[in-house]
Coordinates of C-alpha atoms in Angstrom, one line a residue:
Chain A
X1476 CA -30.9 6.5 7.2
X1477 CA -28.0 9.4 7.4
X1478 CA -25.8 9.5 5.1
X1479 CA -23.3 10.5 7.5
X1480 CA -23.8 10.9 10.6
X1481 CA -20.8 12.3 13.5
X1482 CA -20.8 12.6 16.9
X1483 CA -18.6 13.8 19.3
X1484 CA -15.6 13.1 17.6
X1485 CA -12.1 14.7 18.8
X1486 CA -8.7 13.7 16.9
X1487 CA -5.2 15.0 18.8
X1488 CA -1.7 15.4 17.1
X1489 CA 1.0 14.8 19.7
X1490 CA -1.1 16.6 22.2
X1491 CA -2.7 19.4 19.6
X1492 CA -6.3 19.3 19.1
X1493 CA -6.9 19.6 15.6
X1494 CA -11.2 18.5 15.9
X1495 CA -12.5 19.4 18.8
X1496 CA -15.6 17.4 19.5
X1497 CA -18.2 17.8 16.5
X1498 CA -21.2 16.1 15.4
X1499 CA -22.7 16.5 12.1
X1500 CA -25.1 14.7 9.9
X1501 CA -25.8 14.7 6.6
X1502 CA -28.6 13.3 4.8
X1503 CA -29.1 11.3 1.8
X1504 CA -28.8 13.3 -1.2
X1505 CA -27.5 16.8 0.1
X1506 CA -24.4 18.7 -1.2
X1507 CA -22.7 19.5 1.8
X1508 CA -19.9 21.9 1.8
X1509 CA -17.4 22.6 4.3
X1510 CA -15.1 25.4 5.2
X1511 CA -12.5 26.8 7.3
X1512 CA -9.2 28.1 7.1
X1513 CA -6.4 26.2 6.7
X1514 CA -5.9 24.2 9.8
X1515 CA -9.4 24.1 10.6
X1516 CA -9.8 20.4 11.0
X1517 CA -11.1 19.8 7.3
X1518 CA -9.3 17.1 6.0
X1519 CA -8.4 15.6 9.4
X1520 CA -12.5 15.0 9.7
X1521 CA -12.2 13.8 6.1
X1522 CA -9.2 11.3 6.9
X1523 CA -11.2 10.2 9.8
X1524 CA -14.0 9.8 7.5
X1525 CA -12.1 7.1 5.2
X1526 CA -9.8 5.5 6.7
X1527 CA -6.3 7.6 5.8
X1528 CA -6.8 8.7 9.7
X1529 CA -7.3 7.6 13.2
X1530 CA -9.4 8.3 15.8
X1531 CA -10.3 6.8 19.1
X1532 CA -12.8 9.5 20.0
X1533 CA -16.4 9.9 19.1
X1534 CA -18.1 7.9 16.4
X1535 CA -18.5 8.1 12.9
X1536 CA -20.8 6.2 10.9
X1537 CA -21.6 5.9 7.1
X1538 CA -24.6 5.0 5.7
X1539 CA -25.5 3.3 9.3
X1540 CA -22.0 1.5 9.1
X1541 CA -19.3 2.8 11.7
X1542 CA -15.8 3.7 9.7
X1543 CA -13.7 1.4 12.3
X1544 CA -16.2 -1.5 13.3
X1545 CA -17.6 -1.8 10.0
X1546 CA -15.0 -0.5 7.8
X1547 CA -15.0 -2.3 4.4
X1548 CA -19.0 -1.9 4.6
X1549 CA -18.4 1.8 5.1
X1550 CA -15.7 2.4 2.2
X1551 CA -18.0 0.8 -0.1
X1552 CA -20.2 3.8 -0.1
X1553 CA -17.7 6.6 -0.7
X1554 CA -15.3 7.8 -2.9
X1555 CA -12.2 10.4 -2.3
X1556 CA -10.9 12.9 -4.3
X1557 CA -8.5 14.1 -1.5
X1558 CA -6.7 17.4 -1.8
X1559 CA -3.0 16.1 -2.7
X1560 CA -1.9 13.6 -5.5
X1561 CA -1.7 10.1 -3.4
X1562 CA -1.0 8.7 -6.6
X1563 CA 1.6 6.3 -8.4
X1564 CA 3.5 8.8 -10.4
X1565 CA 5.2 6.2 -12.6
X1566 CA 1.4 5.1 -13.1
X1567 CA -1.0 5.6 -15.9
X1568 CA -4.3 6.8 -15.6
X1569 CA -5.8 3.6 -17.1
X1570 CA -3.9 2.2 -14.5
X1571 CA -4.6 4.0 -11.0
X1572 CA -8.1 3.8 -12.3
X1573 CA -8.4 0.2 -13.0
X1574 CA -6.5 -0.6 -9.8
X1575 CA -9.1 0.9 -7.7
X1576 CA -11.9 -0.3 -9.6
X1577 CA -10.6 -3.6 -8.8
X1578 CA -10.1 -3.1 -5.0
X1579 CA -13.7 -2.5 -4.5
X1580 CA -14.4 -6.0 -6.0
X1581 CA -15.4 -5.2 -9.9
X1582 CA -14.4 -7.7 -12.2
X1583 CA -12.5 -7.6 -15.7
X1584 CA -15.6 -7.0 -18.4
X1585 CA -17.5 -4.9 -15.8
X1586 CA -14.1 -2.9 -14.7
X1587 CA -13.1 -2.5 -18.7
X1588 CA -16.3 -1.0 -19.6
X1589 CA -16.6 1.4 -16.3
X1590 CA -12.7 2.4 -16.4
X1591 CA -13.3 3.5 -20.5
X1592 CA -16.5 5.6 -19.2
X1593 CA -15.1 7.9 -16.4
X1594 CA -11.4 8.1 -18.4
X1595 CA -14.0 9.8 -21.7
X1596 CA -16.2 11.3 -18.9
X1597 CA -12.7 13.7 -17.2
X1598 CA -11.4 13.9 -21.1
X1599 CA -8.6 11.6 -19.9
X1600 CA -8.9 8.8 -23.1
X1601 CA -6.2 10.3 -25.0
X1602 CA -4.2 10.8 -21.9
X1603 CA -4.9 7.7 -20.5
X1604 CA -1.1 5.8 -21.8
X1605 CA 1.0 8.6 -19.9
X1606 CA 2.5 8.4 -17.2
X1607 CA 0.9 10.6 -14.2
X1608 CA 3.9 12.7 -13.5
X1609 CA 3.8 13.8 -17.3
X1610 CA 0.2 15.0 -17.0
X1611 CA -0.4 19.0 -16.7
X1612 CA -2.3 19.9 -13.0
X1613 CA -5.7 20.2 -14.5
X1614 CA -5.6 16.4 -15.9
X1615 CA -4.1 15.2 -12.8
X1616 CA -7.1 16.6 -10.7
X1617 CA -9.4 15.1 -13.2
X1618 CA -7.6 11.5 -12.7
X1619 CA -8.5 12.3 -8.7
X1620 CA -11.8 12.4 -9.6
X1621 CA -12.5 9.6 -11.9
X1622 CA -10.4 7.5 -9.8
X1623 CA -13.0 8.4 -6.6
X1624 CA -16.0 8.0 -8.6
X1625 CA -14.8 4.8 -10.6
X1626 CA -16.7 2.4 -8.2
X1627 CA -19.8 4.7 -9.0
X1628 CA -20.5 5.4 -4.5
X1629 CA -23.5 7.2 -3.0
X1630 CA -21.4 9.1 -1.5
X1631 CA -18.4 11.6 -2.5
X1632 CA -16.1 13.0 -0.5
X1633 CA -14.0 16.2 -2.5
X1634 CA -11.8 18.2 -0.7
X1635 CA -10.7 20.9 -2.6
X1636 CA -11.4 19.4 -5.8
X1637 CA -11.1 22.9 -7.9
X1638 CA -7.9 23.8 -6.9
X1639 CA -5.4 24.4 -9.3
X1640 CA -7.3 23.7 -12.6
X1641 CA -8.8 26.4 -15.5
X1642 CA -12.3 28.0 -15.4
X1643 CA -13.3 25.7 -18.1
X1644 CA -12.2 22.6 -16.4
X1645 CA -14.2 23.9 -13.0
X1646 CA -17.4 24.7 -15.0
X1647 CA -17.3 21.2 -16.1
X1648 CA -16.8 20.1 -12.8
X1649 CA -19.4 21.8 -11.3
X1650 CA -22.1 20.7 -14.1
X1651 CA -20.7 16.8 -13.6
X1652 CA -21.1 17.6 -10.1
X1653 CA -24.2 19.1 -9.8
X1654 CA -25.6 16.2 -12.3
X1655 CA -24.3 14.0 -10.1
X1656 CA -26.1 15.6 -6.7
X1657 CA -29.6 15.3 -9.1
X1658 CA -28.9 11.5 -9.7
X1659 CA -28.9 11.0 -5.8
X1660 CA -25.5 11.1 -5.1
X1661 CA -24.3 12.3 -1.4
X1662 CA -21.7 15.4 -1.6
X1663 CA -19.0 16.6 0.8
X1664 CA -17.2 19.5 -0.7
X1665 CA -14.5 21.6 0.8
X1666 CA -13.2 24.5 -0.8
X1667 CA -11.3 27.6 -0.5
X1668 CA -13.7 29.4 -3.4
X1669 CA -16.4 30.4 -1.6
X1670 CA -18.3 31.4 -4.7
X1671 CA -18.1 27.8 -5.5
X1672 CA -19.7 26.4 -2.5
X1673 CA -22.0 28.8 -2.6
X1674 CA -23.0 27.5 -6.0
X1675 CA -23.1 24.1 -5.5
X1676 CA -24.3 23.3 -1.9
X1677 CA -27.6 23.3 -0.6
X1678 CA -26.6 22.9 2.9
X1679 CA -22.7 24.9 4.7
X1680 CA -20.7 24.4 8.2
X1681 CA -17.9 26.1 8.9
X1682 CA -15.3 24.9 11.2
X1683 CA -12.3 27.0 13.0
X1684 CA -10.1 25.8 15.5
X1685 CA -11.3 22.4 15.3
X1686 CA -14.9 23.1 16.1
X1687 CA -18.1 23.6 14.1
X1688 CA -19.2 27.1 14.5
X1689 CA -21.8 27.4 12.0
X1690 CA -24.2 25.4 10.1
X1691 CA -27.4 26.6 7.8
X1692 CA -28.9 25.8 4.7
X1693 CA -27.6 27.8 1.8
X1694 CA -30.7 29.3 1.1
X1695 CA -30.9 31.0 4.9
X1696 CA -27.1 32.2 4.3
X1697 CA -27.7 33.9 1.1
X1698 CA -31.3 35.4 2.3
X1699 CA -28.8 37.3 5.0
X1700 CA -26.1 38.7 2.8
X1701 CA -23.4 36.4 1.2
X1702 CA -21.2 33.6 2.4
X1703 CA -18.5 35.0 2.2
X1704 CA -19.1 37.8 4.3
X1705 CA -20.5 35.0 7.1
X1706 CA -17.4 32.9 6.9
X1707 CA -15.3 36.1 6.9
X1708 CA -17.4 37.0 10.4
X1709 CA -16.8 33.8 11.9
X1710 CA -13.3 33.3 10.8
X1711 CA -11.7 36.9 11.4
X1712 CA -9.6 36.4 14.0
X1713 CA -7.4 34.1 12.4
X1714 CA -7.1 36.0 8.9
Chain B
X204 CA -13.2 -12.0 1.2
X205 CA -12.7 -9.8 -1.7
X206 CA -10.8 -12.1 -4.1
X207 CA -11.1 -9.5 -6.9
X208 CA -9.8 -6.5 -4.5
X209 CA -6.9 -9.0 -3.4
X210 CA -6.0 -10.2 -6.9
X211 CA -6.1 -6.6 -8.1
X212 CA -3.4 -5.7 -4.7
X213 CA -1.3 -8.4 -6.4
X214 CA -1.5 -7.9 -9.7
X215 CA -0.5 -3.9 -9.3
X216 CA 2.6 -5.4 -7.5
X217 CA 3.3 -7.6 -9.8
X218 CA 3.4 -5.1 -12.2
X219 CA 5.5 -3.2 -10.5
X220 CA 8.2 -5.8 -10.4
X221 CA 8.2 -5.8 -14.1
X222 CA 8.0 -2.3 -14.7
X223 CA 11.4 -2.2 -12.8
X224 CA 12.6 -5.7 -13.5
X225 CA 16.2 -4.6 -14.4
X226 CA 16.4 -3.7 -10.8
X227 CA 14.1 -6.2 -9.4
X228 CA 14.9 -9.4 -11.6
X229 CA 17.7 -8.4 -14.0
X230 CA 20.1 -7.3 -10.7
X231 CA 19.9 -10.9 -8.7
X232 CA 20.2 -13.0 -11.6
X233 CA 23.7 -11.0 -12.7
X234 CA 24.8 -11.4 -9.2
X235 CA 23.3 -15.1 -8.6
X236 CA 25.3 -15.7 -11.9
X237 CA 28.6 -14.2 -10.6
X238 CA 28.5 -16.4 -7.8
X239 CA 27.9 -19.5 -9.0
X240 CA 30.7 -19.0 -11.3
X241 CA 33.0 -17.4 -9.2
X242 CA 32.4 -19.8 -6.1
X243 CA 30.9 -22.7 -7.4
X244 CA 32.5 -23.2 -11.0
X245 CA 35.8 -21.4 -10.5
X246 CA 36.6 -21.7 -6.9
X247 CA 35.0 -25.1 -6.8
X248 CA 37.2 -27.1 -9.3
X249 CA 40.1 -26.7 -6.5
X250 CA 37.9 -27.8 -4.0
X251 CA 36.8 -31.5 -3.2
X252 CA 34.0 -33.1 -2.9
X253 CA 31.5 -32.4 0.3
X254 CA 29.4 -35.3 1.2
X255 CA 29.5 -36.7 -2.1
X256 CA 29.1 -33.6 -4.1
X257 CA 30.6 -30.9 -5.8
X258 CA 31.0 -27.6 -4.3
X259 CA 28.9 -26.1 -6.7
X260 CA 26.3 -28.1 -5.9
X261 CA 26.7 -27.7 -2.4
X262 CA 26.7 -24.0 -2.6
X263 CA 23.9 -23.1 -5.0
X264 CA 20.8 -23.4 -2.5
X265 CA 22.8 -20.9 -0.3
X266 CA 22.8 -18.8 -2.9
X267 CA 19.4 -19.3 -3.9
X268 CA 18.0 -18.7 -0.9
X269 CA 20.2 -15.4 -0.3
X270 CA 18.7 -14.0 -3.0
X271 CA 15.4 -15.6 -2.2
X272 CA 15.4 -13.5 1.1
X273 CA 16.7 -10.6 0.0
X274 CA 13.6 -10.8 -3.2
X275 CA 11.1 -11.0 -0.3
X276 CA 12.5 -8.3 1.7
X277 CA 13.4 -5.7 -0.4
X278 CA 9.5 -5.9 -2.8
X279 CA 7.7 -5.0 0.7
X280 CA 10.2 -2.9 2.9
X281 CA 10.5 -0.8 -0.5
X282 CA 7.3 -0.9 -2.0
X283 CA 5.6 0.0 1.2
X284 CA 8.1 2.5 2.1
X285 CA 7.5 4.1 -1.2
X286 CA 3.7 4.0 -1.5
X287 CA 4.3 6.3 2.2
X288 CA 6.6 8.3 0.7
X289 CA 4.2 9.5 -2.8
X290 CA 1.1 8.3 -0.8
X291 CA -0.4 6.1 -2.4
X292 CA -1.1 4.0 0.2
X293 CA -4.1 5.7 1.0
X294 CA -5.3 3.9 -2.2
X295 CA -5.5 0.8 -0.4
X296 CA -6.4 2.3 2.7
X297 CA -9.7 3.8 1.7
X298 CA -10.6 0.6 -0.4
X299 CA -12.8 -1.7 1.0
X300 CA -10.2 -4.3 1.5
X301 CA -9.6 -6.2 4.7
X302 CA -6.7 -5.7 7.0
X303 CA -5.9 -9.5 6.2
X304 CA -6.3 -8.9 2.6
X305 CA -4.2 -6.2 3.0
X306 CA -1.3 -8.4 4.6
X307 CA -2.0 -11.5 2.3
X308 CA -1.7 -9.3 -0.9
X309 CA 1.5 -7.9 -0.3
X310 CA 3.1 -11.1 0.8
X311 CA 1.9 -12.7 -2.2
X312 CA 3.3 -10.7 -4.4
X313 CA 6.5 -10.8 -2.8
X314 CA 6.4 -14.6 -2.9
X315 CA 5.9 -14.3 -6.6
X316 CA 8.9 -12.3 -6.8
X317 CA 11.0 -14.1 -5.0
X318 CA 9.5 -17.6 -7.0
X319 CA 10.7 -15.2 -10.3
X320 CA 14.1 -14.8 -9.2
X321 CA 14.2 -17.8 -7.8
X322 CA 13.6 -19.6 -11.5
X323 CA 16.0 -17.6 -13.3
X324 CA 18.8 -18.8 -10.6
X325 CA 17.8 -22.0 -11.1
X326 CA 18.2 -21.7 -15.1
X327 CA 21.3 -19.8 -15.0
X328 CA 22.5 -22.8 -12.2
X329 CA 21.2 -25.2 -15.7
X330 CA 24.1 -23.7 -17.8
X331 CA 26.4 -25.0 -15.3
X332 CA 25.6 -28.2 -15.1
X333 CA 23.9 -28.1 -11.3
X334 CA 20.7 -27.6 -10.5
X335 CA 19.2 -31.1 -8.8
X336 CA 16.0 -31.4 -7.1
X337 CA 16.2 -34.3 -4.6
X338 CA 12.8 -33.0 -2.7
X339 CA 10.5 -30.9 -5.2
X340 CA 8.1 -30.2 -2.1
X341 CA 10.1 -29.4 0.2
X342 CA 11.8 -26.8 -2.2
X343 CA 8.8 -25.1 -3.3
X344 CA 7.9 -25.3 1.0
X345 CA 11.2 -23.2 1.9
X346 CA 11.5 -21.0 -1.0
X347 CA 7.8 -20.0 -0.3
X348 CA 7.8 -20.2 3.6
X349 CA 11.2 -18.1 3.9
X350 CA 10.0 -15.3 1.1
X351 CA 7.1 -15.3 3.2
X352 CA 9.2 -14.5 6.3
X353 CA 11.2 -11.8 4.7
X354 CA 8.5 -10.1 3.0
X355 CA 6.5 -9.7 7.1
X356 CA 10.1 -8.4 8.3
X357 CA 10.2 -5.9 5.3
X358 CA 6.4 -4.7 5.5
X359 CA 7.6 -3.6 9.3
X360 CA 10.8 -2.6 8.0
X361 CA 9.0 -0.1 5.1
X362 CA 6.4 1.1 7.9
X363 CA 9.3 2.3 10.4
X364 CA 11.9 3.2 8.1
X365 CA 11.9 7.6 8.3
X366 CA 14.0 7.4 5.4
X367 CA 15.8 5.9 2.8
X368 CA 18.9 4.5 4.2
X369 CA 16.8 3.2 7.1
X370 CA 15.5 0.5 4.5
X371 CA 19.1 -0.9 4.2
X372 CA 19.7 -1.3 7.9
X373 CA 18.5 -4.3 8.2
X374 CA 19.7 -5.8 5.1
X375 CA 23.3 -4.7 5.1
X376 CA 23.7 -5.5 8.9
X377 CA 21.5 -8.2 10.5
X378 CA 20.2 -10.5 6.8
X379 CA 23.7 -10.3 5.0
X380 CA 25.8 -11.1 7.9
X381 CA 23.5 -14.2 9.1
X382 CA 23.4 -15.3 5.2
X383 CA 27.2 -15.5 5.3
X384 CA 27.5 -17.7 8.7
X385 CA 24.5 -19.6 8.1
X386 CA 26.4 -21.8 6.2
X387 CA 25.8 -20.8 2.1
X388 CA 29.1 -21.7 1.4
X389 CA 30.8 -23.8 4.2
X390 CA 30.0 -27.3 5.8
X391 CA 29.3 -27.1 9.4
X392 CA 31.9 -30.1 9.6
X393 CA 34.7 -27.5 8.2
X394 CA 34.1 -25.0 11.5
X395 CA 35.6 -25.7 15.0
X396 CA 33.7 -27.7 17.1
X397 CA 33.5 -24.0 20.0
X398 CA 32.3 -22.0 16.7
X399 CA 29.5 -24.5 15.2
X400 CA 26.7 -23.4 18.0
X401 CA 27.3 -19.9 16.3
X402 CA 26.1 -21.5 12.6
X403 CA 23.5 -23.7 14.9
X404 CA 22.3 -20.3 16.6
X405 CA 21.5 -18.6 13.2
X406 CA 17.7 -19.2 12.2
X407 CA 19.5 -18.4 8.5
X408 CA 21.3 -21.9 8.8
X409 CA 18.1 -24.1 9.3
X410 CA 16.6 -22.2 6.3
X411 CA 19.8 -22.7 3.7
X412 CA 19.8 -26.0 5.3
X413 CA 16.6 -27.2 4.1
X414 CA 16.8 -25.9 0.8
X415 CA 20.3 -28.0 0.5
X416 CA 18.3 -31.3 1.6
X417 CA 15.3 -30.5 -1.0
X418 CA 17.7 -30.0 -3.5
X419 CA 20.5 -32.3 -3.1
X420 CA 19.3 -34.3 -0.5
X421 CA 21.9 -33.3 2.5
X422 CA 21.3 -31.6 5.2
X423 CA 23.2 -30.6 8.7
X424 CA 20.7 -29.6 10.9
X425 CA 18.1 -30.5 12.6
X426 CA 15.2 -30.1 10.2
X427 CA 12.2 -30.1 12.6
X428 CA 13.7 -27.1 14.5
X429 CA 13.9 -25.4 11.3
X430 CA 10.0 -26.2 10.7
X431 CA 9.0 -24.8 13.8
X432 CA 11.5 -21.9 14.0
X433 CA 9.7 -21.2 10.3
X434 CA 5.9 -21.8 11.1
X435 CA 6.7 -19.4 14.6
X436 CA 8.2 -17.1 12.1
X437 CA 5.1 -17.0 10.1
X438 CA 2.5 -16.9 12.8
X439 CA 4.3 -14.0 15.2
X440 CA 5.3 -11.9 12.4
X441 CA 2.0 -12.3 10.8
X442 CA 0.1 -11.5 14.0
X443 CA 2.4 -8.2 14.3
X444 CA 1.9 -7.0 10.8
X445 CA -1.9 -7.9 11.3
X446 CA -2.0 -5.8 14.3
X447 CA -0.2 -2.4 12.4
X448 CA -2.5 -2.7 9.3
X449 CA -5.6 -2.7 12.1
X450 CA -4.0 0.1 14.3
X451 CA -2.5 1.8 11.3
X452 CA 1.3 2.4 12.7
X453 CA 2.9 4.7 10.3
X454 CA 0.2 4.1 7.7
X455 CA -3.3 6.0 9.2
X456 CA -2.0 9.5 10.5

C-alpha cells in the first residue's frame, strides 16, 4: 500500500499550466519534502491533494483511496497545515480545534480529551480563550498544526510550516515532527529552508515550472555535496 | 453519514449567530417590532376589519415571514461569502464530510436561525395582543420550508458574490420588492382586478399566504400551487447547490 501515490496529474489556471504531468509516490512512513520556487506547483499539488483544489487530469490516490471518487475515505487519513491562516479570526483556538475534531466524526468525551492534548502539546492552553486574530505569528502557526493533527492522521501534509516563527518554536517543531515520522506517521513537507528539509526528510523532489525534476533519497543528495547547492543547480534559471 | 461532522457544521454556525446576535437576532426583532407597531397597532386602529380580523393580525405573518426569508438568506449568502473571503472554508472542505452533509449543515443552521428570529417576533407579536395559531403544522411547514429556500438561494448567492455589495443585490432588488407585493400588508381583494395576476405571479404571495392561513386561518391563494411551487423550490435549488459543493464553483480553486 502507498501512502500516496500520483500519476500523471496536470492542473491549468485559465489556460496556465501550473503542474505539468507528475507522478510521485510515497510510501508508508517516509518524510517527504518538497521544493521549488515560488510558483513551482507546490501547493497547487497539495490543494489537489485535499480537496481545497480541482483537477480533472491524472489521478491521485491516498492510502489506495482516490481524492475525488473516494474523497471522505481519503481526507480521513490526512491532515493540513497549509501555508496561509484559513482560519476563523474571531475564533478561539479551543474552538477551530474542536470544530475540526468534530468534522472528522469524534465525539464530545473523546474530542475534550484530544482537543486538551494537542492545545498543551503547541503550548496553546493558556492561549486557548483568545481570539485568533489576537495571537502573535508563532502561536498562530502552532494552532495550524494542532488543528491538522487533532484527528491524529497517518498522514500530514505541511506546507511551509516553519515560516514565520522563532528558532525555538522550529526546534520544537522539528523534534514533534521527527517524533512523529518514528511513530509511523507519513510526512509531506515543503519549505523554503533548505537546511530544514535537509534535516528532516529521508527522501526530496524538486519541482520547477510545474514539473518534477528531481527526486533522491536524502542520503544520495548529501553523499554528492548539499541540497542546497542541487536545488540551486536545478532551479537557476528562475533565481 | 457523519452525524457527528454534520452536528459539529451546525453547531459552529450556530454559534456564530450568537456570537453576533445583535446583528443577527437583536436587528429583526427591533425592526419586526417597529412594524407591528407602526402598521399593525398604530396604522391598524384606523383601518377595518379584513375578513373578520384586525389588521394587525392580518399583517403579522407578512412580517414574519419577511424577516423569516431575509434570516435564511442572509446566515448562508454571508456566512459562506465570508468563510471565502478569510478561508476558512477550506476547513470544511478538507474534512471528511460529504457534499450532502455539506448542503444539509448549512441549511440547518439557517433554519435554526430563522426558527430564532422567528420566536422572538412571535413574542414581541404577544405584547400586542396578536399572535394566533390556527394551523401549528402548517406554520412550523412554511417557516421551515421557505428558510429552507432562502438559505439554497443565499449559499449560491455567497458562492458568486466577488464582493461585498454583491451580497445585497439580491436582497435589496429581487426579495424586498416581491415581499412588498406579495401581499404582507394588503388583501388581494383591495388591488384592481388587471393588477391581482401581478400579486398571483409572485411565488412571495403563496408563501405569506400560507403562513396567514396557519396562523389565522385565511388564505387567498391557491394553496396547493404554493406546495408545489415550494417542494420545486426545494428540489431544484437543492440539486444546484448539490452540484457546486461536488464541482466546487467558487469554493475548490
Amino acid at each position: 500500500m502507498k501512502a500516496l501515490e500520483i500519476t500523471n496529474f496536470k492542473k491549468s489556471y485559465n489556460g496556465n499550466v501550473a503542474v505539468d504531468d507528475i507522478s510521485l509516490v510515497i510510501k508508508p512512513g517516509q518524510f517527504y519534502g518538497l521544493l521549488g520556487p515560488n510558483g513551482a506547483g507546490k501547493s497547487t499539488t497539495i490543494h489537489c491533494i485535499t480537496g481545497i483544489g480541482r483537477y480533472t487530469e491524472g489521478k491521485i490516490e491516498l492510502f489506495g483511496h482516490d481524492v475525488n471518487d473516494d474523497y471522505r475515505e481519503a481526507r480521513k487519513r490526512v491532515g493540513l497545515a497549509p501555508q496561509e491562516f484559513n482560519v476563523d479570526i474571531f475564533s478561539t483556538p479551543e474552538k477551530t480545534i474542536d470544530y475540526i475534531a468534530g468534522y472528522y466524526g469524534m465525539r464530545k468525551k473523546e474530542r475534550k480529551i484530544r482537543v486538551a492534548e494537542v492545545l498543551e502539546q503547541f503550548g496553546l492552553t493558556e492561549h486557548k480563550a483568545k481570539q485568533f486574530k489576537q495571537l502573535s505569528g508563532g502561536m498562530k502557526r502552532r494552532v495550524m498544526l494542532a488543528r491538522a493533527m487533532v484527528h491524529d492522521p497517518d498522514f500530514l501534509i505541511l506546507d511551509e510550516p516553519t515560516a514565520g516563527v522563532d528558532v525555538e518554536l522550529r526546534h520544537e517543531l522539528w523534534d514533534h515532527l521527527r517524533a512523529l515520522n518514528k511513530s509511523g506517521k507519513t510526512i509531506l513537507l515543503t519549505s523554503h529552508y533548505l537546511e530544514e528539509v535537509e534535516l528532516l526528510c529521508d527522501t526530496v523532489a524538486i519541482m520547477n515550472k510545474g514539473k518534477i525534476v528531481f527526486e533522491a533519497p536524502m542520503a544520495d543528495v548529501t553523499k554528492n555535496g548539499t541540497l542546497e547547492k542541487k536545488y540551486l543547480e536545478l532551479t537557476k534559471d528562475e533565481l | 453519514m457523519n452525524w457527528v461532522g454534520l452536528y459539529t457544521l451546525v453547531r459552529r454556525d450556530i454559534e456564530r449567530v450568537f456570537r453576533v446576535a445583535t446583528q443577527s437576532l437583536v436587528s429583526p426583532w427591533v425592526s419586526a417590532l417597529l412594524y407591528i407597531f407602526i402598521f399593525g397597532f398604530v396604522i391598524g386602529k384606523s383601518i377595518d376589519l379584513i375578513a373578520g380580523v384586525s389588521y394587525l393580525e392580518f399583517v403579522l405573518p407578512g412580517i414574519l415571514m419577511m424577516n423569516i426569508i431575509t434570516a435564511g438568506f442572509s446566515h448562508t449568502s454571508f456566512g459562506i461569502y465570508f468563510q471565502r473571503f478569510a478561508r476558512n472554508i477550506e476547513e470544511v472542505l478538507v474534512s471528511p464530510l460529504s457534499y450532502f452533509e455539506m448542503l444539509v449543515g448549512h441549511v440547518v443552521a439557517a433554519v435554526v436561525r430563522a426558527l430564532l428570529v422567528g420566536l422572538g417576533i412571535y413574542v414581541i407579536a404577544l405584547l400586542f395582543g396578536a399572535a394566533a395559531i390556527v394551523h401549528p403544522f402548517w406554520l412550523v411547514f412554511y417557516i421551515v420550508s421557505v428558510a429552507t429556500i432562502f438559505a439554497l438561494i443565499g449559499i449560491i448567492v455567497g458562492l458568486w458574490a466577488k464582493g461585498f455589495e454583491h451580497l445585497n443585490v439580491l436582497n435589496t432588488y429581487v426579495i424586498m420588492p416581491l415581499s412588498f407585493l406579495g401581499g404582507v400588508f394588503y388583501s388581494v381583494e383591495m388591488l384592481p382586478d388587471k393588477l391581482k395576476f401581478i400579486t398571483f405571479s409572485n411565488p412571495l404571495f403563496y408563501f405569506i399566504d400560507g403562513l396567514r392561513y396557519s396562523m389565522i386561518g385565511i388564505s387567498e391563494s391557491n394553496r396547493s400551487i404554493g406546495l408545489i411551487l415550494i417542494i420545486g423550490m426545494i428540489l431544484v435549488l437543492g440539486g444546484i447547490v448539490w452540484r457546486i459543493f461536488k464541482t466546487g464553483w467558487r469554493i475548490r480553486n
